[in-house]
mmCIF file of C-alpha atoms in Angstrom:
data_model
loop_
_atom_site.group_PDB
_atom_site.id
_atom_site.type_symbol
_atom_site.label_atom_id
_atom_site.label_comp_id
_atom_site.label_asym_id
_atom_site.label_seq_id
_atom_site.Cartn_x
_atom_site.Cartn_y
_atom_site.Cartn_z
ATOM 1 C CA MET A 68 126.058 99.230 -11.467
ATOM 2 C CA SER A 69 129.851 99.756 -11.102
ATOM 3 C CA GLN A 70 132.269 97.639 -13.232
ATOM 4 C CA SER A 71 134.002 96.616 -9.920
ATOM 5 C CA SER A 72 130.760 95.407 -8.742
ATOM 6 C CA LYS A 73 130.329 92.875 -11.457
ATOM 7 C CA LYS A 74 133.225 91.711 -11.238
ATOM 8 C CA VAL A 75 132.523 90.972 -7.056
ATOM 9 C CA GLU A 76 129.301 89.166 -7.888
ATOM 10 C CA LYS A 77 131.325 87.332 -11.018
ATOM 11 C CA ASP A 78 133.580 85.844 -8.603
ATOM 12 C CA VAL A 79 131.071 84.907 -5.685
ATOM 13 C CA GLY A 80 128.631 83.155 -8.686
ATOM 14 C CA ALA A 81 131.952 81.314 -9.975
ATOM 15 C CA SER A 82 133.015 80.504 -6.336
ATOM 16 C CA THR A 83 132.482 76.990 -5.182
ATOM 17 C CA ALA A 84 131.831 78.079 -1.821
ATOM 18 C CA ASN A 85 129.060 80.675 -1.638
ATOM 19 C CA ARG A 86 127.339 80.322 1.603
ATOM 20 C CA LEU A 87 130.362 80.881 4.088
ATOM 21 C CA LEU A 88 130.079 80.026 7.726
ATOM 22 C CA VAL A 89 132.519 82.504 9.979
ATOM 23 C CA ILE A 90 133.294 80.084 12.879
ATOM 24 C CA CYS A 91 134.846 81.698 16.356
ATOM 25 C CA VAL A 92 136.574 78.650 18.240
ATOM 26 C CA ASP A 93 136.926 79.100 21.652
ATOM 27 C CA ARG A 94 137.969 75.663 23.078
ATOM 28 C CA ASP A 95 138.482 76.549 26.276
ATOM 29 C CA ASN A 96 135.197 77.469 26.888
ATOM 30 C CA ASP A 97 136.228 81.023 28.433
ATOM 31 C CA VAL A 98 133.388 82.626 26.565
ATOM 32 C CA GLY A 99 130.549 80.246 28.801
ATOM 33 C CA GLU A 100 133.060 79.685 32.062
ATOM 34 C CA LYS A 101 134.049 83.564 32.442
ATOM 35 C CA ALA A 102 131.257 85.233 31.108
ATOM 36 C CA GLY A 103 128.515 82.937 31.118
ATOM 37 C CA ILE A 104 127.084 82.733 27.697
ATOM 38 C CA THR A 105 125.852 79.498 26.267
ATOM 39 C CA THR A 106 127.001 78.653 23.118
ATOM 40 C CA PRO A 107 126.475 78.110 20.252
ATOM 41 C CA VAL A 108 126.152 82.051 19.793
ATOM 42 C CA ILE A 109 124.520 82.802 16.373
ATOM 43 C CA GLY A 110 124.579 86.059 14.528
ATOM 44 C CA ARG A 111 126.025 89.572 14.722
ATOM 45 C CA ASP A 112 124.199 91.136 17.248
ATOM 46 C CA ALA A 113 124.747 88.096 19.291
ATOM 47 C CA CYS A 114 128.114 87.592 18.700
ATOM 48 C CA ILE A 115 128.650 91.309 19.579
ATOM 49 C CA GLU A 116 127.109 91.089 23.235
ATOM 50 C CA ALA A 117 129.101 88.181 23.565
ATOM 51 C CA ALA A 118 132.447 89.811 23.193
ATOM 52 C CA GLN A 119 131.582 92.662 24.852
ATOM 53 C CA ARG A 120 130.240 90.581 28.165
ATOM 54 C CA LEU A 121 133.610 88.674 27.977
ATOM 55 C CA ALA A 122 135.871 91.489 27.427
ATOM 56 C CA LEU A 123 134.095 93.288 30.830
ATOM 57 C CA GLU A 124 134.475 90.019 32.613
ATOM 58 C CA ASP A 125 138.415 89.871 31.171
ATOM 59 C CA PRO A 126 139.637 92.533 29.301
ATOM 60 C CA GLU A 127 143.220 90.702 28.857
ATOM 61 C CA ASP A 128 141.183 87.428 27.405
ATOM 62 C CA ALA A 129 142.169 87.393 23.593
ATOM 63 C CA ASP A 130 138.656 85.378 23.185
ATOM 64 C CA SER A 131 136.734 88.782 23.017
ATOM 65 C CA ASN A 132 138.994 89.931 20.316
ATOM 66 C CA SER A 133 138.765 86.927 18.386
ATOM 67 C CA ILE A 134 134.836 87.430 18.407
ATOM 68 C CA PHE A 135 135.117 90.844 17.405
ATOM 69 C CA SER A 136 137.747 89.737 14.548
ATOM 70 C CA ALA A 137 134.955 86.783 13.321
ATOM 71 C CA ILE A 138 132.118 89.986 12.861
ATOM 72 C CA LYS A 139 134.811 91.965 10.952
ATOM 73 C CA THR A 140 135.319 88.868 8.923
ATOM 74 C CA TYR A 141 131.412 88.578 8.418
ATOM 75 C CA GLU A 142 131.324 91.849 7.350
ATOM 76 C CA ASP A 143 133.963 92.243 5.605
ATOM 77 C CA LEU A 144 132.168 88.613 3.274
ATOM 78 C CA ILE A 145 129.182 90.155 3.332
ATOM 79 C CA SER A 146 130.437 93.609 1.351
ATOM 80 C CA LYS A 147 131.617 91.059 -1.104
ATOM 81 C CA GLY A 148 128.442 89.266 -1.971
ATOM 82 C CA TYR A 149 128.875 86.348 -0.108
ATOM 83 C CA GLU A 150 125.750 85.210 1.737
ATOM 84 C CA VAL A 151 127.391 84.511 5.383
ATOM 85 C CA GLU A 152 126.794 83.744 9.169
ATOM 86 C CA VAL A 153 128.410 84.253 11.801
ATOM 87 C CA THR A 154 128.743 82.237 15.250
ATOM 88 C CA THR A 155 130.759 81.700 18.390
ATOM 89 C CA VAL A 156 131.389 77.994 19.496
ATOM 90 C CA ALA A 157 133.276 76.994 22.630
ATOM 91 C CA GLY A 158 134.808 73.370 23.855
ATOM 92 C CA VAL A 159 134.951 72.769 27.637
ATOM 93 C CA LYS A 160 137.556 74.068 29.991
ATOM 94 C CA SER A 161 140.102 70.668 29.960
ATOM 95 C CA ARG A 162 139.812 70.699 26.372
ATOM 96 C CA GLY A 163 140.518 67.414 24.919
ATOM 97 C CA VAL A 164 138.343 65.328 23.482
ATOM 98 C CA GLN A 165 135.300 66.505 25.230
ATOM 99 C CA ALA A 166 136.281 70.020 23.600
ATOM 100 C CA ASP A 167 136.239 68.817 20.050
ATOM 101 C CA GLU A 168 133.005 66.701 20.539
ATOM 102 C CA LYS A 169 131.065 69.769 21.808
ATOM 103 C CA ILE A 170 132.641 71.743 19.022
ATOM 104 C CA LEU A 171 131.278 69.099 16.736
ATOM 105 C CA ALA A 172 128.052 69.219 17.731
ATOM 106 C CA GLU A 173 127.412 72.899 18.219
ATOM 107 C CA THR A 174 128.939 73.239 14.550
ATOM 108 C CA ARG A 175 126.008 70.537 13.254
ATOM 109 C CA SER A 176 123.087 72.910 15.403
ATOM 110 C CA VAL A 177 124.529 76.038 13.286
ATOM 111 C CA LEU A 178 124.500 74.401 9.954
ATOM 112 C CA GLU A 179 121.044 73.127 10.794
ATOM 113 C CA ARG A 180 119.581 76.545 10.843
ATOM 114 C CA PHE A 181 122.268 77.964 7.972
ATOM 115 C CA SER A 182 123.162 75.556 5.378
ATOM 116 C CA ALA A 183 126.535 76.548 4.489
ATOM 117 C CA ASN A 184 129.033 74.895 2.072
ATOM 118 C CA GLY A 185 132.299 76.598 3.336
ATOM 119 C CA ALA A 186 133.796 77.262 6.724
ATOM 120 C CA VAL A 187 135.690 80.223 7.874
ATOM 121 C CA ILE A 188 137.573 79.583 11.332
ATOM 122 C CA VAL A 189 138.854 82.449 13.063
ATOM 123 C CA SER A 190 140.923 81.916 16.192
ATOM 124 C CA ASP A 191 143.454 83.506 18.543
ATOM 125 C CA GLY A 192 146.155 80.332 18.742
ATOM 126 C CA GLU A 193 147.093 76.983 17.999
ATOM 127 C CA ASP A 194 145.102 75.436 20.344
ATOM 128 C CA ASP A 195 142.208 76.697 18.995
ATOM 129 C CA GLU A 196 143.295 75.544 15.471
ATOM 130 C CA SER A 197 143.598 72.099 16.281
ATOM 131 C CA VAL A 198 139.383 71.875 15.889
ATOM 132 C CA ILE A 199 140.052 72.537 12.310
ATOM 133 C CA PRO A 200 140.476 68.942 11.091
ATOM 134 C CA VAL A 201 137.309 68.116 13.195
ATOM 135 C CA ILE A 202 135.195 70.711 11.555
ATOM 136 C CA GLN A 203 136.450 69.561 8.515
ATOM 137 C CA ASN A 204 134.404 66.066 8.847
ATOM 138 C CA ILE A 205 131.171 67.968 8.139
ATOM 139 C CA LEU A 206 132.080 71.549 6.561
ATOM 140 C CA PRO A 207 135.101 72.397 3.981
ATOM 141 C CA VAL A 208 137.489 75.045 5.971
ATOM 142 C CA VAL A 209 138.148 77.277 2.469
ATOM 143 C CA SER A 210 139.884 79.839 5.156
ATOM 144 C CA VAL A 211 141.881 80.029 8.515
ATOM 145 C CA GLN A 212 142.122 83.453 10.037
ATOM 146 C CA ARG A 213 144.295 84.068 13.012
ATOM 147 C CA VAL A 214 144.055 86.732 15.372
ATOM 148 C CA VAL A 215 147.245 87.966 16.997
ATOM 149 C CA MET A 216 147.583 90.660 20.056
ATOM 150 C CA LYS A 217 149.875 93.755 19.452
ATOM 151 C CA VAL A 218 152.152 91.864 21.434
ATOM 152 C CA SER A 219 155.858 89.745 20.763
ATOM 153 C CA ARG A 220 154.103 86.695 19.354
ATOM 154 C CA SER A 221 157.234 84.783 20.499
ATOM 155 C CA VAL A 222 156.171 85.547 23.814
ATOM 156 C CA GLU A 223 152.959 84.006 23.591
ATOM 157 C CA TYR A 224 155.038 80.861 22.064
ATOM 158 C CA SER A 225 157.486 80.981 24.514
ATOM 159 C CA TYR A 226 155.185 81.056 27.284
ATOM 160 C CA ALA A 227 153.023 78.055 25.538
ATOM 161 C CA VAL A 228 156.314 75.917 25.556
ATOM 162 C CA PHE A 229 157.371 76.783 28.952
ATOM 163 C CA GLY A 230 154.400 75.698 30.526
ATOM 164 C CA LYS A 231 154.297 72.192 28.244
ATOM 165 C CA TYR A 232 158.017 71.619 29.599
ATOM 166 C CA LEU A 233 157.289 72.699 33.120
ATOM 167 C CA LYS A 234 154.389 69.968 33.526
ATOM 168 C CA MET A 235 156.863 67.667 32.120
ATOM 169 C CA VAL A 236 159.324 68.577 35.277
ATOM 170 C CA ALA A 237 156.561 68.398 37.733
ATOM 171 C CA TYR A 238 154.326 65.174 36.724
ATOM 172 C CA ASP A 239 156.668 63.313 34.374
ATOM 173 C CA SER A 240 158.728 60.735 36.642
ATOM 174 C CA ARG A 241 161.501 60.858 34.018
ATOM 175 C CA TYR A 242 162.760 64.349 34.778
ATOM 176 C CA SER A 243 161.098 65.061 38.027
ATOM 177 C CA LYS A 244 163.197 62.788 39.681
ATOM 178 C CA PHE A 245 165.944 65.123 38.649
ATOM 179 C CA PHE A 246 164.993 68.564 38.247
ATOM 180 C CA LEU A 247 162.761 68.080 41.652
ATOM 181 C CA GLY A 248 164.251 65.142 43.278
ATOM 182 C CA VAL A 249 168.126 66.560 44.050
ATOM 183 C CA PRO A 250 166.834 70.299 44.236
ATOM 184 C CA GLY A 251 164.657 68.498 47.107
ATOM 185 C CA ILE A 252 167.439 66.288 48.771
ATOM 186 C CA LEU A 253 170.050 69.357 48.945
ATOM 187 C CA LEU A 254 167.083 71.911 50.788
ATOM 188 C CA LEU A 255 165.932 69.261 52.770
ATOM 189 C CA ILE A 256 169.943 68.479 53.931
ATOM 190 C CA GLY A 257 170.975 72.028 53.781
ATOM 191 C CA GLY A 258 167.422 72.797 56.414
ATOM 192 C CA ILE A 259 168.181 70.046 58.806
ATOM 193 C CA ALA A 260 172.270 71.096 58.718
ATOM 194 C CA SER A 261 171.172 74.831 59.462
ATOM 195 C CA VAL A 262 169.094 73.488 62.219
ATOM 196 C CA PHE A 263 171.772 71.802 63.933
ATOM 197 C CA GLY A 264 174.724 74.622 62.788
ATOM 198 C CA LEU A 265 176.386 72.539 60.417
ATOM 199 C CA THR A 266 176.487 74.851 57.715
ATOM 200 C CA THR A 267 180.064 75.065 56.738
ATOM 201 C CA GLU A 268 180.208 71.246 56.707
ATOM 202 C CA ILE A 269 177.209 70.732 54.666
ATOM 203 C CA PHE A 270 178.501 72.644 52.152
ATOM 204 C CA ALA A 271 180.998 69.853 50.754
ATOM 205 C CA VAL A 272 178.446 67.291 50.888
ATOM 206 C CA LEU A 273 175.539 68.954 49.059
ATOM 207 C CA VAL A 274 178.405 69.393 46.123
ATOM 208 C CA SER A 275 179.076 66.333 46.279
ATOM 209 C CA ILE A 276 175.629 64.934 46.072
ATOM 210 C CA LEU A 277 175.184 67.136 43.216
ATOM 211 C CA GLY A 278 178.155 66.629 41.150
ATOM 212 C CA GLY A 279 176.945 62.664 41.580
ATOM 213 C CA ALA A 280 173.536 63.173 39.979
ATOM 214 C CA PHE A 281 175.039 65.658 37.284
ATOM 215 C CA LEU A 282 177.762 62.413 36.624
ATOM 216 C CA ILE A 283 174.448 59.864 37.018
ATOM 217 C CA ARG A 284 172.469 61.614 34.770
ATOM 218 C CA ALA A 285 175.297 62.350 32.360
ATOM 219 C CA PHE A 286 176.206 58.762 31.747
ATOM 220 C CA ASP A 287 172.993 57.317 31.857
ATOM 221 C CA VAL A 288 173.769 55.118 35.060
ATOM 222 C CA ASP A 289 170.218 55.258 36.311
ATOM 223 C CA ARG A 290 168.445 53.800 33.080
ATOM 224 C CA ALA A 291 171.350 51.148 33.022
ATOM 225 C CA TRP A 292 171.108 50.320 36.894
ATOM 226 C CA ALA A 293 167.305 50.157 35.606
ATOM 227 C CA SER A 294 167.996 48.130 32.620
ATOM 228 C CA TRP A 295 170.431 45.576 35.093
ATOM 229 C CA ALA A 296 168.433 45.236 37.786
ATOM 230 C CA LYS A 297 164.743 44.585 36.162
ATOM 231 C CA PRO A 298 163.276 41.768 38.573
ATOM 232 C CA THR A 299 163.413 38.757 35.825
ATOM 233 C CA PRO A 300 165.509 35.486 35.826
ATOM 234 C CA MET A 301 167.405 38.018 33.295
ATOM 235 C CA GLY A 302 167.776 40.513 35.483
ATOM 236 C CA PHE A 303 168.896 38.741 38.092
ATOM 237 C CA ILE A 304 171.657 36.715 36.205
ATOM 238 C CA ARG A 305 172.941 40.071 35.132
ATOM 239 C CA LEU A 306 172.988 41.820 38.379
ATOM 240 C CA PHE A 307 174.500 39.018 40.148
ATOM 241 C CA THR A 308 177.064 38.889 37.466
ATOM 242 C CA MET A 309 178.035 42.715 37.839
ATOM 243 C CA VAL A 310 178.098 42.941 41.496
ATOM 244 C CA THR A 311 180.513 40.003 41.209
ATOM 245 C CA GLY A 312 182.432 41.817 38.406
ATOM 246 C CA ILE A 313 182.937 44.725 40.279
ATOM 247 C CA ILE A 314 183.893 42.716 43.414
ATOM 248 C CA ILE A 315 186.704 41.154 41.424
ATOM 249 C CA ILE A 316 187.551 43.967 39.614
ATOM 250 C CA LEU A 317 188.068 46.213 42.541
ATOM 251 C CA SER A 318 189.737 42.996 44.402
ATOM 252 C CA SER A 319 192.313 43.442 41.555
ATOM 253 C CA ILE A 320 193.648 46.928 43.660
ATOM 254 C CA PRO A 321 195.132 44.967 46.322
ATOM 255 C CA ALA A 322 196.576 42.313 44.113
ATOM 256 C CA GLY A 323 198.427 45.036 42.199
ATOM 257 C CA ILE A 324 199.743 46.501 44.800
ATOM 258 C CA GLY A 325 200.971 43.127 46.727
ATOM 259 C CA ALA A 326 202.853 42.350 43.437
ATOM 260 C CA ILE A 327 204.954 45.418 43.595
ATOM 261 C CA ASP A 328 208.356 44.583 44.871
ATOM 262 C CA SER A 329 208.493 46.094 48.568
ATOM 263 C CA VAL A 330 211.958 47.593 47.946
ATOM 264 C CA LEU A 331 210.590 49.946 45.346
ATOM 265 C CA LEU A 332 207.813 51.240 47.881
ATOM 266 C CA GLU A 333 210.185 51.467 50.878
ATOM 267 C CA THR A 334 212.708 54.335 48.658
ATOM 268 C CA ASP A 335 212.261 57.467 49.943
ATOM 269 C CA ALA A 336 211.231 58.766 46.777
ATOM 270 C CA ASP A 337 207.727 61.256 47.152
ATOM 271 C CA VAL A 338 204.498 59.825 46.216
ATOM 272 C CA ILE A 339 204.395 61.290 42.369
ATOM 273 C CA SER A 340 207.770 59.635 41.545
ATOM 274 C CA LYS A 341 206.553 56.231 42.984
ATOM 275 C CA ILE A 342 203.363 56.432 40.936
ATOM 276 C CA THR A 343 204.656 57.309 37.884
ATOM 277 C CA ASP A 344 207.718 54.796 37.960
ATOM 278 C CA LYS A 345 207.455 52.510 34.730
ATOM 279 C CA VAL A 346 208.321 49.760 36.853
ATOM 280 C CA ILE A 347 206.091 50.049 40.103
ATOM 281 C CA VAL A 348 203.420 50.555 37.288
ATOM 282 C CA GLY A 349 204.237 47.074 35.271
ATOM 283 C CA GLN A 350 204.463 45.260 38.292
ATOM 284 C CA PHE A 351 201.090 47.108 39.573
ATOM 285 C CA MET A 352 199.579 45.762 36.307
ATOM 286 C CA VAL A 353 200.891 42.505 36.057
ATOM 287 C CA GLY A 354 199.560 41.840 39.544
ATOM 288 C CA ALA A 355 196.271 43.289 38.898
ATOM 289 C CA LEU A 356 195.693 42.334 35.066
ATOM 290 C CA PRO A 357 194.762 39.065 35.718
ATOM 291 C CA ILE A 358 192.361 39.635 38.603
ATOM 292 C CA LEU A 359 190.582 42.620 36.293
ATOM 293 C CA TRP A 360 190.454 40.695 33.008
ATOM 294 C CA ILE A 361 188.185 37.659 35.524
ATOM 295 C CA GLY A 362 186.099 40.722 36.658
ATOM 296 C CA MET A 363 185.383 42.383 33.235
ATOM 297 C CA GLY A 364 184.792 38.542 31.651
ATOM 298 C CA ALA A 365 182.364 37.531 34.712
ATOM 299 C CA ILE A 366 180.275 41.104 33.592
ATOM 300 C CA PHE A 367 180.336 40.159 30.342
ATOM 301 C CA ALA A 368 179.393 36.350 30.171
ATOM 302 C CA GLY A 369 176.713 37.840 32.533
ATOM 303 C CA VAL A 370 175.414 39.998 29.723
ATOM 304 C CA LEU A 371 175.803 36.628 27.598
ATOM 305 C CA LEU A 372 173.883 34.036 29.448
ATOM 306 C CA SER A 373 170.995 36.603 30.314
ATOM 307 C CA ASN A 374 170.763 37.378 26.814
ATOM 308 C CA TRP A 375 170.796 33.681 25.752
ATOM 309 C CA ILE A 376 167.967 32.658 28.759
ATOM 310 C CA GLY A 377 165.968 35.415 27.357
ATOM 311 C CA GLY A 378 166.139 34.603 23.960
ATOM 312 C CA VAL A 379 167.478 38.511 22.946
ATOM 313 C CA PRO A 380 169.054 38.163 19.373
ATOM 314 C CA ARG A 381 172.585 39.704 20.389
ATOM 315 C CA GLN A 382 174.305 36.213 21.483
ATOM 316 C CA ILE A 383 177.119 37.368 18.671
ATOM 317 C CA SER A 384 177.603 40.872 19.700
ATOM 318 C CA ASP A 385 178.130 39.348 23.237
ATOM 319 C CA ILE A 386 180.530 36.220 22.024
ATOM 320 C CA LEU A 387 182.329 39.005 20.492
ATOM 321 C CA ARG A 388 182.960 41.386 23.507
ATOM 322 C CA ILE A 389 184.793 37.953 25.499
ATOM 323 C CA ILE A 390 186.456 37.223 22.117
ATOM 324 C CA VAL A 391 188.277 40.523 21.809
ATOM 325 C CA LEU A 392 189.127 40.535 25.818
ATOM 326 C CA VAL A 393 190.569 37.147 25.702
ATOM 327 C CA SER A 394 192.711 38.489 22.608
ATOM 328 C CA LEU A 395 193.651 41.880 24.198
ATOM 329 C CA TYR A 396 195.344 40.303 27.491
ATOM 330 C CA PRO A 397 198.839 39.290 25.189
ATOM 331 C CA THR A 398 199.057 42.143 24.378
ATOM 332 C CA MET A 399 198.694 43.862 27.318
ATOM 333 C CA PHE A 400 200.700 41.225 29.244
ATOM 334 C CA GLN A 401 203.476 42.335 26.759
ATOM 335 C CA PHE A 402 202.979 46.156 27.550
ATOM 336 C CA THR A 403 203.934 44.974 31.349
ATOM 337 C CA ASN A 404 206.929 43.322 29.796
ATOM 338 C CA ILE A 405 207.653 46.208 28.177
ATOM 339 C CA MET A 406 207.408 48.487 31.191
ATOM 340 C CA ILE A 407 209.153 46.254 33.847
ATOM 341 C CA TYR A 408 212.127 44.760 31.613
ATOM 342 C CA ASP A 409 212.755 47.654 28.898
ATOM 343 C CA GLU A 410 211.614 45.028 25.979
ATOM 344 C CA SER A 411 211.664 46.831 22.323
ATOM 345 C CA SER A 412 208.371 48.418 21.579
ATOM 346 C CA PHE A 413 208.178 46.021 18.628
ATOM 347 C CA SER A 414 207.473 43.075 20.570
ATOM 348 C CA LEU A 415 203.914 43.960 20.570
ATOM 349 C CA VAL A 416 203.521 43.517 16.802
ATOM 350 C CA LEU A 417 202.994 39.889 17.307
ATOM 351 C CA PRO A 418 200.278 39.933 19.993
ATOM 352 C CA LEU A 419 198.574 42.868 18.784
ATOM 353 C CA VAL A 420 198.232 40.858 15.036
ATOM 354 C CA GLY A 421 197.385 37.368 17.001
ATOM 355 C CA GLY A 422 194.537 39.091 18.619
ATOM 356 C CA LEU A 423 193.210 40.800 15.374
ATOM 357 C CA ALA A 424 193.442 37.700 13.495
ATOM 358 C CA ALA A 425 191.580 35.766 16.275
ATOM 359 C CA THR A 426 188.809 38.661 16.426
ATOM 360 C CA PHE A 427 188.328 38.697 12.594
ATOM 361 C CA ILE A 428 188.046 34.948 12.202
ATOM 362 C CA SER A 429 186.214 34.733 14.767
ATOM 363 C CA ALA A 430 184.054 37.638 13.825
ATOM 364 C CA THR A 431 183.710 35.904 10.549
ATOM 365 C CA ILE A 432 182.515 32.420 11.594
ATOM 366 C CA LEU A 433 179.889 33.544 13.856
ATOM 367 C CA PHE A 434 178.473 36.424 11.099
ATOM 368 C CA LYS A 435 178.186 33.367 8.478
ATOM 369 C CA LYS A 436 176.431 31.211 10.980
ATOM 370 C CA TYR A 437 174.310 33.765 11.849
ATOM 371 C CA ARG A 438 173.237 34.730 8.219
ATOM 372 C CA ARG A 439 172.783 30.677 7.597
ATOM 373 C CA ARG A 440 170.375 30.557 10.490
ATOM 374 C CA LYS A 441 168.409 33.504 9.076
ATOM 375 C CA ASP A 442 168.673 31.904 5.755
ATOM 376 C CA GLN A 443 167.002 28.789 7.211
ATOM 377 C CA GLU A 444 164.175 30.691 9.280
ATOM 378 C CA MET A 445 163.432 32.480 5.989
ATOM 379 C CA VAL A 446 162.915 29.250 4.217
ATOM 380 C CA SER A 447 160.817 27.758 6.730
ATOM 381 C CA ASP A 448 158.726 30.541 6.884
#
């Protein structure tokens, strides 16, 4: 016996796993669905026949190459002195839990015929390799052999990732309503318009719909509206106060226009000059500011009330939001005086400092009260 042969025998004898089972995994059961072969397939000759039949039925299927690779691994291990058996096990077409259970049962049946103390897994992708933890429950896995076809491996991964996201777009309502719903609406409107010969006019409508959809998704308007309009008492409170606040905010526009001196509006200056005139802007702000602040306060108050009724622990931030709104009003009002009467910009310092002090003091009191309540809750627990 040569020196190298003695070394192989020594390595095999020292190995804790010297009876190996080479397992070719076909999780989606192509070997059964396409070639009509019942698994498990045990033995070299039986696996060669199964691989040949599968290759004849579907030459493009990679599982036949996996079986041939398992047979080659089997022969290599035998040449190194291991006691080896080769088998092909399969799951079900739908994969999932049923496939893993079937693979586990078939592996157990093979172990009843060949008592192995180690397994070598041969597969053609990550999907088949997901059953490795399942096989490890009954047999230690000492090696994993991945069969890579002589094509770009990135193509396989790209195909899998693309298929996953395509399924999400088609069946997940979070994505389908935008990626399928919006194009569907555009195509439907475009088709109806073409029937009535309105292709020119409908272009502006389609662009507007698409732009609106992009804005809604970009700023999470749909999610915000869904959270505000939930069919709960808190949701109805938020919905009512939000609609009320928006109406009041919109009404601040005519109120601001009404506060502008009519003499200034009747001048011969163009629209741009009127819009940029600081006196006109200041008078508009004077008329619009109270109504605008009331509308924003209504929305903030609705959030505070709904969170308080629902027991949501966010009342501190809700109260601070209202306090900041009130504290900013004197600053905004003084800014209008600067615009209209050309007062010094330093006149903003006093209301700014006052608003900042009011916000700081309120935040300090609220957080101290919150911490005291938390401490009492921890002591009582």
